[in-house]
XYZ file of C-alpha atoms in Angstrom:
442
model
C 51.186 241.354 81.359
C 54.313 243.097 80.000
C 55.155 243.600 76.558
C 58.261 241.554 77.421
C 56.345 238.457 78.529
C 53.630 238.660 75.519
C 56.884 238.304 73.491
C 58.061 235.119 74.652
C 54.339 233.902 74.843
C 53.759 234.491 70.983
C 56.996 233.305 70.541
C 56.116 229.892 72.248
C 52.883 229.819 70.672
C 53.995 230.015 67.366
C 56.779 227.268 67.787
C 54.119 225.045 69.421
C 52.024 225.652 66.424
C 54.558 224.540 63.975
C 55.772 221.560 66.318
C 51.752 220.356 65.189
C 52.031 220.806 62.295
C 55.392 218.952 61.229
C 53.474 217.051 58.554
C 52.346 220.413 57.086
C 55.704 222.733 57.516
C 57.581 219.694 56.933
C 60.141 221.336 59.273
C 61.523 218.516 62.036
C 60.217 219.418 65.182
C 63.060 219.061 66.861
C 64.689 222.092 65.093
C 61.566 224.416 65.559
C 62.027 223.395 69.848
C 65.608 224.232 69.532
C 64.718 227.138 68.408
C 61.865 227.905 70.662
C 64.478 227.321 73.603
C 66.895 229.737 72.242
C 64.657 232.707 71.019
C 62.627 232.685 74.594
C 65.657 232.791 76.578
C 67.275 235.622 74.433
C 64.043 237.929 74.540
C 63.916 236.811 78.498
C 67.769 238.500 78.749
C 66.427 241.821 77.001
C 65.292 242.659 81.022
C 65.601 240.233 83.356
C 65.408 242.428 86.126
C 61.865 242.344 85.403
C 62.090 238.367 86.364
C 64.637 237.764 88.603
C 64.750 240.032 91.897
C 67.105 240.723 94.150
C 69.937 240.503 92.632
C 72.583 243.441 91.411
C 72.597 244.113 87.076
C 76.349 243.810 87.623
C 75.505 240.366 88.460
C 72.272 239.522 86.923
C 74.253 237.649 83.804
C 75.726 235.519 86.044
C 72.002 234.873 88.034
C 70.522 233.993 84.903
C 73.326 231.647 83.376
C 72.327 229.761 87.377
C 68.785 229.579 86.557
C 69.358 227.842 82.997
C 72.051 225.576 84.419
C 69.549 224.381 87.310
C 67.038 223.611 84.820
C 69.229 222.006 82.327
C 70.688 219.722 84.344
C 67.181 218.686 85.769
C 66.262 218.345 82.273
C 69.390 216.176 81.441
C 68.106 213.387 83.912
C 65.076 212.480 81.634
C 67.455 212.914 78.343
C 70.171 210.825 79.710
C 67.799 208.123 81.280
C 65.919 208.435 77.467
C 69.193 207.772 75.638
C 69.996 205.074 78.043
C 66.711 202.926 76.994
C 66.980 203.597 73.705
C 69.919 201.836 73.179
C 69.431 199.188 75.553
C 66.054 198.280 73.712
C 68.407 198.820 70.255
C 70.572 196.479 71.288
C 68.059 193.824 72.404
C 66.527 193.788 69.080
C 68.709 193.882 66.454
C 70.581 190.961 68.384
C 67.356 189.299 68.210
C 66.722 189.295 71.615
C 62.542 190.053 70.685
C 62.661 187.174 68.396
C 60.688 184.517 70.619
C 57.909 187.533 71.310
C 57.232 186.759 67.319
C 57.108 183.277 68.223
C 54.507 183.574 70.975
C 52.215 185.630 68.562
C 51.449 182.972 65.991
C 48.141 181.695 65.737
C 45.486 181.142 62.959
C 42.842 182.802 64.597
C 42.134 186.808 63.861
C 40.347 187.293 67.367
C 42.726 185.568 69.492
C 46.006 187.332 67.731
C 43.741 190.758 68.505
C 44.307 189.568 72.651
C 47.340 188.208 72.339
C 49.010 191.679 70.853
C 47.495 193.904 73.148
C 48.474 192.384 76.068
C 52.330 191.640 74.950
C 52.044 195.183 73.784
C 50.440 196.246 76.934
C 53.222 194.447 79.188
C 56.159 195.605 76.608
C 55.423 199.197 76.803
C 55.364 199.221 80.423
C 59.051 198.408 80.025
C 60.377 199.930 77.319
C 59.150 203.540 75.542
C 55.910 203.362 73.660
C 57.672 204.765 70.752
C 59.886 201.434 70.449
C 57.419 199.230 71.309
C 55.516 200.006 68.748
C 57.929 200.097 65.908
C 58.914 196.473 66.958
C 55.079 195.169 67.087
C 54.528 196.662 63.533
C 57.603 194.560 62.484
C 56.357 191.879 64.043
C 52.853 192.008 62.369
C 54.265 192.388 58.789
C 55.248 188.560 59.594
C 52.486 187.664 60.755
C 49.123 189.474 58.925
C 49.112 189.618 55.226
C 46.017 190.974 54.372
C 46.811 195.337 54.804
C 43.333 195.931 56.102
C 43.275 193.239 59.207
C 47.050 194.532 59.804
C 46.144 198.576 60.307
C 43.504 196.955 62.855
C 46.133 195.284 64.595
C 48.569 198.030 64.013
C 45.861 200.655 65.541
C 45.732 198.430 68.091
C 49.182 198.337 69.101
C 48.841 202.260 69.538
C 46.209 202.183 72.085
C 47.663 199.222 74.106
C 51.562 200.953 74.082
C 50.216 204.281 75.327
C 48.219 202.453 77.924
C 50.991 200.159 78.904
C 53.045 203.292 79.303
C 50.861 205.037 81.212
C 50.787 203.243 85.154
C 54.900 202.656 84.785
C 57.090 204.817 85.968
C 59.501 204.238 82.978
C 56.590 203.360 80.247
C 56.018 207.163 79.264
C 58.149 209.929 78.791
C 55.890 211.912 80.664
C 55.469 208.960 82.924
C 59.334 209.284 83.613
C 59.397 213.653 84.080
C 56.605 213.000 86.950
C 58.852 210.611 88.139
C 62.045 212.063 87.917
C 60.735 214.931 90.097
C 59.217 213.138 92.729
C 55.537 213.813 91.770
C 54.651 210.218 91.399
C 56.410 207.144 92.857
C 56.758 203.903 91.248
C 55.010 202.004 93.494
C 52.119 204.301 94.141
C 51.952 204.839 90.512
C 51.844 200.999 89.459
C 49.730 200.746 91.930
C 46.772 203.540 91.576
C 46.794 203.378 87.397
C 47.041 198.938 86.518
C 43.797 198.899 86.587
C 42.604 201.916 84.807
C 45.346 201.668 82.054
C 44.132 198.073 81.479
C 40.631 199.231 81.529
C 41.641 201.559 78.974
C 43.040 198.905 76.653
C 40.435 195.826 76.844
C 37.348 198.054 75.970
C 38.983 199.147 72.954
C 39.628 195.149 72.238
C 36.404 193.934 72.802
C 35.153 196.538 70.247
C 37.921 196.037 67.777
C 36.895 192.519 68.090
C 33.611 192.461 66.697
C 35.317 193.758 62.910
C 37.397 190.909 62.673
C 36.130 187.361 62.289
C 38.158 183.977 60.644
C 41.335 182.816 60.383
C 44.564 184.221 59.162
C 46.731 182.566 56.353
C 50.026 181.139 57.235
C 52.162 183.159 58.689
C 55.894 183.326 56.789
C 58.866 182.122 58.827
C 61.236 184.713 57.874
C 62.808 185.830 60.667
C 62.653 189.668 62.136
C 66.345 190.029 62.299
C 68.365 188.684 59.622
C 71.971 188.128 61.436
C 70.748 187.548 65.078
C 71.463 184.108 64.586
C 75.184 185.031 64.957
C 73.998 184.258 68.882
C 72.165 180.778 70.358
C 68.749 180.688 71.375
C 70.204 180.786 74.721
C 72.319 184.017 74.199
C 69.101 186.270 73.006
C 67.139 184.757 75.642
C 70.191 185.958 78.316
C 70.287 189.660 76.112
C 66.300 189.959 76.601
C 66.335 189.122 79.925
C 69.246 191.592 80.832
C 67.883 193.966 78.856
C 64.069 193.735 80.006
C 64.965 192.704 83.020
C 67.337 195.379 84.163
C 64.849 198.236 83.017
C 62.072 196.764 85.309
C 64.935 196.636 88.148
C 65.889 200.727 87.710
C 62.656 201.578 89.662
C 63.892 198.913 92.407
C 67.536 200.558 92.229
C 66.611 203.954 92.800
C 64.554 202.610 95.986
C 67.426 201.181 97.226
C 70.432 203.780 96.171
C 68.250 207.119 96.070
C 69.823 207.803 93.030
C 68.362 209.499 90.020
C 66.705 207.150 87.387
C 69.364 207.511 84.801
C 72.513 206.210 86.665
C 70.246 202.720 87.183
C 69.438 202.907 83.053
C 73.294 203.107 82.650
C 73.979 200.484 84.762
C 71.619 198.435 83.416
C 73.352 199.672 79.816
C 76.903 199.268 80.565
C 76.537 195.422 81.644
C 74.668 194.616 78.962
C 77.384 196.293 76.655
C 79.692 194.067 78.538
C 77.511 190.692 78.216
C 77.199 191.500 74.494
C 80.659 192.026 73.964
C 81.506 188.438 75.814
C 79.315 186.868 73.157
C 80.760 188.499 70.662
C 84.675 187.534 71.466
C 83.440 184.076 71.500
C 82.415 184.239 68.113
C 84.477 182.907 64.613
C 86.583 185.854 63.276
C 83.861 185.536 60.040
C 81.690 185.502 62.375
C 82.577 188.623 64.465
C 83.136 190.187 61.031
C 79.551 189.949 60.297
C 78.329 190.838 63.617
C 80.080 194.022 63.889
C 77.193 196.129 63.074
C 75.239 195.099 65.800
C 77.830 195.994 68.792
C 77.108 198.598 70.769
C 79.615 201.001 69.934
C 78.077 201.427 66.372
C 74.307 200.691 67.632
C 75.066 203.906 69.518
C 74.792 205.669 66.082
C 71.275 204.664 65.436
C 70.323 206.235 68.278
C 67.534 208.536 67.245
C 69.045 212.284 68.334
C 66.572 214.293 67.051
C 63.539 213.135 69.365
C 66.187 213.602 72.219
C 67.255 217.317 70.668
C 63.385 217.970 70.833
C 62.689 216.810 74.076
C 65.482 219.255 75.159
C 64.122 222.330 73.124
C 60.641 222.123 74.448
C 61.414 221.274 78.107
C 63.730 224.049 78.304
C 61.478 226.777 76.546
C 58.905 225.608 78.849
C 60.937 226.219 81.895
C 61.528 230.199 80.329
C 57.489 230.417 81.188
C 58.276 228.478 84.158
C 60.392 231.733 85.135
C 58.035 234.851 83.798
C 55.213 233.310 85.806
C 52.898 232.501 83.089
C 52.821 228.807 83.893
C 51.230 229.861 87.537
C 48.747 232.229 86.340
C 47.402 229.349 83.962
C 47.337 227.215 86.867
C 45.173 229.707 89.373
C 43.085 229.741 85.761
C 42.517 226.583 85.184
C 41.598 226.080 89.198
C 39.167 228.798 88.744
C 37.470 227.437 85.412
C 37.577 224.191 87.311
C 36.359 224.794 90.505
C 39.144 222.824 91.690
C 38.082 219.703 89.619
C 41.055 217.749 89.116
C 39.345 215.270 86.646
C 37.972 218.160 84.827
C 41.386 219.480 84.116
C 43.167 216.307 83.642
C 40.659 215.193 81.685
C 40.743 218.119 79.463
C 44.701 218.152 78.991
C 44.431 214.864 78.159
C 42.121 215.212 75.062
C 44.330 217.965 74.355
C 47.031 215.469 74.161
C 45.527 213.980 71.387
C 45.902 217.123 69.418
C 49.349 218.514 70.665
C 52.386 217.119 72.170
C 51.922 215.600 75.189
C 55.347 215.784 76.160
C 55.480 220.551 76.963
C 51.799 219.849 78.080
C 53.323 217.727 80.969
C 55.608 220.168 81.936
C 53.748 223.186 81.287
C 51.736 221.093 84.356
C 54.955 221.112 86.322
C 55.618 224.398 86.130
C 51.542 225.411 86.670
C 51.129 223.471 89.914
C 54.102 223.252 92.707
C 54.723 219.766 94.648
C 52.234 220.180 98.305
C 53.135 218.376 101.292
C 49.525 216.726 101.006
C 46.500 216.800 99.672
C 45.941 215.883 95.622
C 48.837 217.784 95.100
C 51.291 215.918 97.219
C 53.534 213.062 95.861
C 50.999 210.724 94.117
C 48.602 213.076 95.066
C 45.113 212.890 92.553
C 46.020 214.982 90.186
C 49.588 213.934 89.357
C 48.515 210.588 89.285
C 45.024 211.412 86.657
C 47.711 213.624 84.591
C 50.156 210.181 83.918
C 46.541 208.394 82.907
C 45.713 211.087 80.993
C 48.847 212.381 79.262
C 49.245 208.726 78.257
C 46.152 207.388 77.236
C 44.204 210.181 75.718
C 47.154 210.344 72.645
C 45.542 207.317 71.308
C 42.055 209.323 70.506
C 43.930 210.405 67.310
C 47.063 209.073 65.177
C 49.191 212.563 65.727
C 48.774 212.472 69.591
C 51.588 210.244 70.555
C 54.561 209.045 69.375
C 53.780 205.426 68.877
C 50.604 207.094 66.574
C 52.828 209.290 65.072
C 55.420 206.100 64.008
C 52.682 203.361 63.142
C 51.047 206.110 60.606
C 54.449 206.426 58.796
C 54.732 202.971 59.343
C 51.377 201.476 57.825
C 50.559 204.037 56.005
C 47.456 204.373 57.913
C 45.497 207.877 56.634
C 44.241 210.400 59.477
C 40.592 210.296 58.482
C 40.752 206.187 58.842
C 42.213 206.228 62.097
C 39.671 208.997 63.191
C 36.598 207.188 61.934
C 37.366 204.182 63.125
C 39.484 203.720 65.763
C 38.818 207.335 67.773
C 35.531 206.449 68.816
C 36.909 203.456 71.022
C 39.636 204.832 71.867
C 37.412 207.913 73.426
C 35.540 205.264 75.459
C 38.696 203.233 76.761
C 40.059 206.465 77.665
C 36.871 207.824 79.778
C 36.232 203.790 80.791
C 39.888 204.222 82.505
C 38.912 207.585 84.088
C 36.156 206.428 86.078
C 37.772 202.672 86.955
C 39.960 205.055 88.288
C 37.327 207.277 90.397
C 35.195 204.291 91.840
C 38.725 203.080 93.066
């Protein structure tokens, strides 16, 4: 290995190691991948000759600006398509389009509201980003659990049932959505192959959780979640959800009928529900409208949270700079040789390491490591593409800094590291290896 690669690897290394420890540095992560991206590429230009062959130094500026443009704009399809359902899911809830989800939740009994908020969790997450989910079930639960102990049960909860929800759809996950945005897994086969595991990995986890909680809960408060969605009808934030929810289960449909990338059928689905929502709002009073002009889209665009998308593009790009010095490969043929081939072993491992680091450049560190076969476990849902969406997704529940719906219901809750490791990472261990081998005998 050349002094020149060693470079870039410390480089990455050392932004990977602050990325974990945000809480620590207290230095967003997104800035730190930004970074990353920039200082690998520069030391990569020191000698690219050593990289890229074949081509002329007179032109090997002009070779290398090619290879980042190729794998920017590949990496634009999963930030665009991000963006996209980010805003639709915005725009849902603060028009209170998630209102009758509240609604559906209530019910006196502790055990019963455990079942109830894993599965709507489950389902929700499938749909929309983990991430979201979860901030709008912790909402949720503040109306509905007083007592702060019962709630970070339910709130823990809500973490293992998002990432499993996100893990068999093909737009659940971000790293759900890179697999699929480069063919390795399709929506079908992927629904398919990883229901039953990813609910697997979500019930055991309830049926423990269930045994701490016993009696009834006190009345829940009627305050509403949105203050100002009742600018619209019932009717009208049924009609938003349903465009909303709706048209993010149909993008997997649209790209099987068009071909088209997943991101043109998220801003499809985007730009008529902008349309719908700005109907409802021209049929409002002017006091009305007046009131209601926070919640359009044009200025829910604003809200829009640009620093996960900022990291997201920092990290995929530095990883595509290994991608290019071949270190991504060599760990592969590594990792085979550890192995012996064993896909679960190595799935299985990344996915514990989830729990630890960033899923998201562990993902596509496994892009770049293993190239798409024409068959075999390799192929389009092929084995191992199919255990590394189970396992990318599900094993960030083990602890509260291995996914971003942890990540948001600890700063959320205020739920401590140490409580969440004591008791919740024990049953989220066994969900997780419960899924894995639902997922062998089938």
């Amino acid at each position: 290995m050349s002094a020149l690669t060693i470079t870039i690897v410390v480089l990455f290394v050392i932004g990977y190691a602050c990325i974990a420890l945000e809480s620590v540095t207290k230095i967003n992560k997104a800035a730190v991948a930004l970074f990353m991206f920039v200082a690998c590429w520069t030391v990569f230009m020191i000698n690219p000759a050593e990289y890229v062959t074949g081509v002329a130094m007179a032109d090997m500026a002009n070779e290398v600006s090619s290879i980042i443009e190729h794998h920017l704009g590949t990496t634009s399809t999963t930030l665009f398509f991000l963006m996209g359902a980010m805003t639709i899911v915005e725009i849902v809830d603060q028009n209170g389009g998630f209102n009758f989800v509240r609604d559906t939740l209530r019910t006196k009994s502790k055990r019963s509201l455990l079942w109830r908020i894993a599965f709507i969790t489950f389902f929700l997450s499938a749909v929309l980003d983990n991430l979201t989910t979860s901030i709008v079930m912790v909402m949720i639960l503040r109306k509905l659990v007083k007592e702060y102990k019962d709630r970070i049960l339910y709130a823990s909860l809500v973490i293992i049932a998002a990432n499993s929800g996100g893990a068999f759809s093909p737009i659940g996950d971000v790293t759900t959505i890179m697999l699929w945005n480069v063919n390795l897994v399709s929506a079908t086969g992927v629904i398919k192959e990883l229901f039953i595991p990813s609910v697997v990995s979500m019930v055991i986890p309830v049926l423990l959780l269930q045994l701490s909680l016993k009696g009834e809960l006190q009345a829940p408060d009627n305050t509403v979640v949105n203050a100002g969605a009742e600018d619209f009808t019932a009717l009208q934030r049924k009609t938003i959800f349903l465009l909303g929810v709706g048209g993010l289960i149909f993008v997997p449909v649209f790209k099987g009928i068009t071909h088209l990338p997943p991101f043109v059928g998220i801003l499809l689905v985007l730009s008529l529900l902008w349309i719908v929502t700005e109907l409802f709002y021209a049929g409002l009073s002017k006091a009305e409208d007046k009131d209601g002009m926070q919640k359009r889209v044009s200025n829910l665009l604003s809200r829009i949270d640009m620093s996960t998308i900022l990291f997201f593009l920092g990290i995929l790009m530095a990883v595509t700079c290994l991608e290019e010095i071949g270190v991504l490969a060599a760990m592969g043929e590594w990792l085979n040789e550890v192995s012996n081939g064993n896909h679960y072993l190595v799935t299985g491992a990344i996915g514990v390491l989830s729990s630890i680091v960033d899923n998201v450049p562990l993902v596509a560190g496994c892009i770049g490591m293993y190239p798409l076969a024409e068959t075999g476990a390799m192929a389009t849902d092929g084995i191992f593409w199919q255990l590394l969406a189970y396992c990318a997704g599900v094993g960030g529940s083990m602890l509260i800094i291995g996914s971003a719906a942890g990540v948001v219901v600890m700063g959320l809750e205020k739920i401590t590291f140490g409580w969440y490791m004591r008791h919740i990472t024990p049953i989220a261990f066994a969900g997780y290896i419960a899924g894995i081998l639902c997922y062998w005998l089938l």
